PDB file of C-alpha atoms in Angstrom:
ATOM      1  CA  MET N   1     -13.958 -42.953  19.411  1.00 52.00           C
ATOM      2  CA  ARG N   2     -12.948 -46.275  20.978  1.00 55.00           C
ATOM      3  CA  ARG N   3      -9.741 -46.304  18.995  1.00 55.00           C
ATOM      4  CA  GLY N   4      -8.441 -43.166  20.743  1.00 54.00           C
ATOM      5  CA  LYS N   5      -9.094 -44.618  24.217  1.00 54.00           C
ATOM      6  CA  MET N   6      -7.248 -47.808  23.290  1.00 50.00           C
ATOM      7  CA  GLN N   7      -4.178 -45.882  22.154  1.00 52.00           C
ATOM      8  CA  ILE N   8      -4.166 -43.772  25.311  1.00 51.00           C
ATOM      9  CA  GLY N   9      -4.334 -46.906  27.501  1.00 50.00           C
ATOM     10  CA  LEU N  10      -1.643 -48.638  25.472  1.00 44.00           C
ATOM     11  CA  VAL N  11       0.972 -45.922  25.951  1.00 43.00           C
ATOM     12  CA  PRO N  12       1.150 -46.165  29.781  1.00 44.00           C
ATOM     13  CA  SER N  13       1.260 -49.957  29.518  1.00 42.00           C
ATOM     14  CA  LEU N  14       4.223 -49.792  27.141  1.00 38.00           C
ATOM     15  CA  VAL N  15       6.003 -47.347  29.436  1.00 38.00           C
ATOM     16  CA  VAL N  16       5.583 -49.682  32.432  1.00 39.00           C
ATOM     17  CA  VAL N  17       6.772 -52.731  30.458  1.00 37.00           C
ATOM     18  CA  SER N  18       9.806 -50.787  29.190  1.00 39.00           C
ATOM     19  CA  MET N  19      10.699 -49.734  32.727  1.00 39.00           C
ATOM     20  CA  LEU N  20      10.437 -53.290  34.026  1.00 38.00           C
ATOM     21  CA  LEU N  21      12.558 -54.683  31.199  1.00 37.00           C
ATOM     22  CA  GLY N  22      15.130 -51.948  31.654  1.00 39.00           C
ATOM     23  CA  THR N  23      15.404 -52.726  35.363  1.00 38.00           C
ATOM     24  CA  ALA N  24      15.767 -56.453  34.679  1.00 39.00           C
ATOM     25  CA  LEU N  25      18.460 -55.831  32.095  1.00 41.00           C
ATOM     26  CA  ALA N  26      20.334 -53.480  34.427  1.00 44.00           C
ATOM     27  CA  TRP N  27      20.673 -56.306  36.959  1.00 56.00           C
ATOM     28  CA  ALA N  28      21.684 -59.013  34.480  1.00 76.00           C
ATOM     29  CA  ASP N  29      24.903 -60.953  35.042  1.00 89.00           C
ATOM     30  CA  THR N  30      27.931 -60.215  32.884  1.00 92.00           C
ATOM     31  CA  ILE N  31      29.112 -63.325  31.029  1.00 93.00           C
ATOM     32  CA  HIS N  32      32.799 -63.851  30.158  1.00 93.00           C
ATOM     33  CA  GLU N  33      33.222 -66.801  27.788  1.00 90.00           C
ATOM     34  CA  ASN N  34      36.595 -67.745  26.266  1.00 92.00           C
ATOM     35  CA  GLU N  35      37.653 -64.127  26.406  1.00 95.00           C
ATOM     36  CA  THR N  36      41.107 -62.665  25.793  1.00 98.00           C
ATOM     37  CA  ILE N  37      41.440 -59.274  27.462  1.00 98.00           C
ATOM     38  CA  THR N  38      43.692 -57.095  25.297  1.00 98.00           C
ATOM     39  CA  THR N  39      42.980 -53.624  26.746  1.00 98.00           C
ATOM     40  CA  ASN N  40      42.889 -52.424  30.337  1.00 99.00           C
ATOM     41  CA  THR N  41      39.523 -53.533  31.691  1.00 97.00           C
ATOM     42  CA  THR N  42      37.535 -53.078  34.903  1.00 96.00           C
ATOM     43  CA  TRP N  43      34.891 -55.484  36.140  1.00 96.00           C
ATOM     44  CA  THR N  44      32.480 -53.415  38.211  1.00 94.00           C
ATOM     45  CA  ALA N  45      30.352 -54.421  41.156  1.00 91.00           C
ATOM     46  CA  ALA N  46      27.400 -52.390  39.897  1.00 86.00           C
ATOM     47  CA  GLY N  47      24.535 -54.750  40.697  1.00 74.00           C
ATOM     48  CA  ASN N  48      25.625 -57.834  38.780  1.00 84.00           C
ATOM     49  CA  ASP N  49      27.768 -60.926  39.087  1.00 95.00           C
ATOM     50  CA  HIS N  50      30.539 -61.725  36.632  1.00 97.00           C
ATOM     51  CA  ILE N  51      30.142 -65.262  35.294  1.00 97.00           C
ATOM     52  CA  VAL N  52      33.219 -66.921  33.785  1.00 97.00           C
ATOM     53  CA  THR N  53      32.002 -69.741  31.548  1.00 96.00           C
ATOM     54  CA  GLY N  54      35.319 -70.661  29.946  1.00 94.00           C
ATOM     55  CA  TYR N  55      38.909 -69.550  29.700  1.00 95.00           C
ATOM     56  CA  VAL N  56      39.608 -65.851  30.378  1.00 98.00           C
ATOM     57  CA  GLN N  57      43.123 -64.655  29.581  1.00 98.00           C
ATOM     58  CA  VAL N  58      44.643 -61.326  30.635  1.00 99.00           C
ATOM     59  CA  SER N  59      47.234 -60.521  27.956  1.00 99.00           C
ATOM     60  CA  SER N  60      50.771 -59.322  28.656  1.00 98.00           C
ATOM     61  CA  GLY N  61      50.920 -55.559  29.247  1.00 98.00           C
ATOM     62  CA  VAL N  62      47.217 -55.403  30.120  1.00 98.00           C
ATOM     63  CA  THR N  63      45.515 -54.935  33.512  1.00 99.00           C
ATOM     64  CA  LEU N  64      42.235 -56.483  34.622  1.00 98.00           C
ATOM     65  CA  THR N  65      40.897 -54.637  37.668  1.00 98.00           C
ATOM     66  CA  ILE N  66      38.139 -56.270  39.697  1.00 97.00           C
ATOM     67  CA  GLU N  67      36.307 -53.769  41.891  1.00 95.00           C
ATOM     68  CA  ASP N  68      35.593 -54.053  45.575  1.00 94.00           C
ATOM     69  CA  GLY N  69      32.326 -55.921  46.160  1.00 94.00           C
ATOM     70  CA  CYS N  70      32.466 -57.943  42.930  1.00 96.00           C
ATOM     71  CA  ILE N  71      31.261 -61.513  42.858  1.00 96.00           C
ATOM     72  CA  VAL N  72      32.970 -63.622  40.207  1.00 97.00           C
ATOM     73  CA  LYS N  73      31.405 -67.044  39.629  1.00 97.00           C
ATOM     74  CA  PHE N  74      32.988 -69.795  37.551  1.00 97.00           C
ATOM     75  CA  ASP N  75      31.444 -72.639  35.590  1.00 96.00           C
ATOM     76  CA  ASN N  76      32.972 -76.105  35.519  1.00 94.00           C
ATOM     77  CA  GLY N  77      36.488 -75.958  34.026  1.00 93.00           C
ATOM     78  CA  ALA N  78      36.605 -72.156  33.899  1.00 96.00           C
ATOM     79  CA  SER N  79      39.611 -70.092  34.994  1.00 96.00           C
ATOM     80  CA  ILE N  80      41.426 -66.775  34.697  1.00 98.00           C
ATOM     81  CA  SER N  81      44.976 -66.954  33.308  1.00 98.00           C
ATOM     82  CA  VAL N  82      47.118 -63.887  33.900  1.00 99.00           C
ATOM     83  CA  TYR N  83      50.000 -62.955  31.603  1.00 99.00           C
ATOM     84  CA  GLY N  84      49.617 -59.233  32.392  1.00 99.00           C
ATOM     85  CA  THR N  85      48.241 -57.871  35.669  1.00 99.00           C
ATOM     86  CA  LEU N  86      45.236 -58.837  37.794  1.00 99.00           C
ATOM     87  CA  ASN N  87      44.275 -56.383  40.534  1.00 98.00           C
ATOM     88  CA  ALA N  88      41.439 -57.359  42.857  1.00 97.00           C
ATOM     89  CA  THR N  89      41.784 -54.918  45.717  1.00 94.00           C
ATOM     90  CA  GLY N  90      38.929 -54.400  48.078  1.00 85.00           C
ATOM     91  CA  THR N  91      38.240 -52.953  51.476  1.00 85.00           C
ATOM     92  CA  SER N  92      35.399 -55.342  52.194  1.00 78.00           C
ATOM     93  CA  SER N  93      35.367 -58.412  49.987  1.00 88.00           C
ATOM     94  CA  ILE N  94      35.707 -59.712  46.473  1.00 95.00           C
ATOM     95  CA  LEU N  95      34.383 -63.247  46.043  1.00 96.00           C
ATOM     96  CA  PHE N  96      35.694 -65.821  43.556  1.00 96.00           C
ATOM     97  CA  THR N  97      33.545 -68.962  43.673  1.00 96.00           C
ATOM     98  CA  ARG N  98      31.781 -71.618  41.619  1.00 96.00           C
ATOM     99  CA  ARG N  99      28.412 -70.893  40.068  1.00 95.00           C
ATOM    100  CA  ASP N 100      26.932 -74.324  40.748  1.00 94.00           C
ATOM    101  CA  PRO N 101      27.718 -76.636  43.697  1.00 91.00           C
ATOM    102  CA  ALA N 102      28.629 -79.407  41.231  1.00 89.00           C
ATOM    103  CA  ASP N 103      31.169 -77.235  39.371  1.00 87.00           C
ATOM    104  CA  GLU N 104      34.941 -77.604  39.674  1.00 89.00           C
ATOM    105  CA  TRP N 105      36.585 -74.391  38.546  1.00 94.00           C
ATOM    106  CA  TYR N 106      40.307 -74.142  37.892  1.00 94.00           C
ATOM    107  CA  GLY N 107      41.350 -71.053  39.861  1.00 94.00           C
ATOM    108  CA  LEU N 108      43.492 -68.009  39.133  1.00 96.00           C
ATOM    109  CA  TRP N 109      46.713 -68.733  37.224  1.00 96.00           C
ATOM    110  CA  PHE N 110      49.640 -66.283  37.231  1.00 98.00           C
ATOM    111  CA  TYR N 111      52.292 -67.036  34.618  1.00 98.00           C
ATOM    112  CA  SER N 112      55.930 -65.942  34.379  1.00 98.00           C
ATOM    113  CA  GLY N 113      56.244 -62.175  34.034  1.00 97.00           C
ATOM    114  CA  SER N 114      52.706 -61.490  35.258  1.00 98.00           C
ATOM    115  CA  SER N 115      51.800 -59.563  38.382  1.00 98.00           C
ATOM    116  CA  GLY N 116      48.841 -58.846  40.551  1.00 98.00           C
ATOM    117  CA  THR N 117      47.439 -57.767  43.863  1.00 98.00           C
ATOM    118  CA  LEU N 118      44.685 -59.641  45.666  1.00 97.00           C
ATOM    119  CA  GLU N 119      43.415 -57.967  48.833  1.00 97.00           C
ATOM    120  CA  TYR N 120      40.316 -58.847  50.845  1.00 95.00           C
ATOM    121  CA  CYS N 121      39.393 -61.630  48.445  1.00 95.00           C
ATOM    122  CA  THR N 122      37.696 -64.905  49.200  1.00 94.00           C
ATOM    123  CA  ILE N 123      38.632 -67.693  46.817  1.00 94.00           C
ATOM    124  CA  GLU N 124      36.569 -70.824  47.334  1.00 93.00           C
ATOM    125  CA  TYR N 125      35.889 -74.199  45.706  1.00 92.00           C
ATOM    126  CA  ALA N 126      38.712 -74.023  43.148  1.00 91.00           C
ATOM    127  CA  THR N 127      39.729 -77.666  43.080  1.00 81.00           C
ATOM    128  CA  TYR N 128      41.475 -78.470  39.798  1.00 70.00           C
ATOM    129  CA  SER N 129      44.687 -80.566  39.908  1.00 66.00           C
ATOM    130  CA  THR N 130      46.733 -78.419  42.320  1.00 61.00           C
ATOM    131  CA  GLY N 131      43.855 -78.175  44.770  1.00 67.00           C
ATOM    132  CA  TYR N 132      44.607 -74.486  45.249  1.00 80.00           C
ATOM    133  CA  GLY N 133      42.688 -71.414  44.182  1.00 90.00           C
ATOM    134  CA  ILE N 134      45.838 -69.565  43.097  1.00 93.00           C
ATOM    135  CA  TYR N 135      48.623 -70.984  40.965  1.00 92.00           C
ATOM    136  CA  ALA N 136      51.801 -68.939  40.351  1.00 94.00           C
ATOM    137  CA  ASN N 137      54.492 -70.167  37.955  1.00 93.00           C
ATOM    138  CA  GLY N 138      57.394 -67.693  37.890  1.00 95.00           C
ATOM    139  CA  ALA N 139      55.103 -64.932  39.171  1.00 96.00           C
ATOM    140  CA  PHE N 140      54.818 -63.322  42.575  1.00 96.00           C
ATOM    141  CA  PRO N 141      51.385 -61.743  43.071  1.00 97.00           C
ATOM    142  CA  THR N 142      50.795 -59.835  46.307  1.00 97.00           C
ATOM    143  CA  ILE N 143      48.134 -61.556  48.397  1.00 96.00           C
ATOM    144  CA  GLU N 144      46.879 -59.933  51.604  1.00 95.00           C
ATOM    145  CA  HIS N 145      43.838 -60.442  53.831  1.00 92.00           C
ATOM    146  CA  CYS N 146      42.492 -63.245  51.652  1.00 88.00           C
TER     147      CYS N 146
END
């Protein structure tokens, strides 16, 4: 008789735990570590930050779209190198920043033949060598309201 009551009490407990874990996982950050993007990709603002922990490369012929409202945080030495297209177009704000106050991230790098549009973006604390958050070598990204 006691065994039946225990099983009945266990089921609601498991349901509650599953719901809590599911909610926590839904709000987890998205980690990008030494990633080469080879297909058109969109980073969404759906309840999580995008953490760049290493070198992210956007390949030639490929577009990385960063949605309005995204927060992209960089670890020490991390960067995004664009050989294809980077579009970060918002109506409010897209934030590119460091994850930790001690970190020195390397910025957004546009290489010859690449393109991009940055609108309503805040780029802060990118301090590697050039001292700028955006580096363009033979590329001419459109930058407005940043």
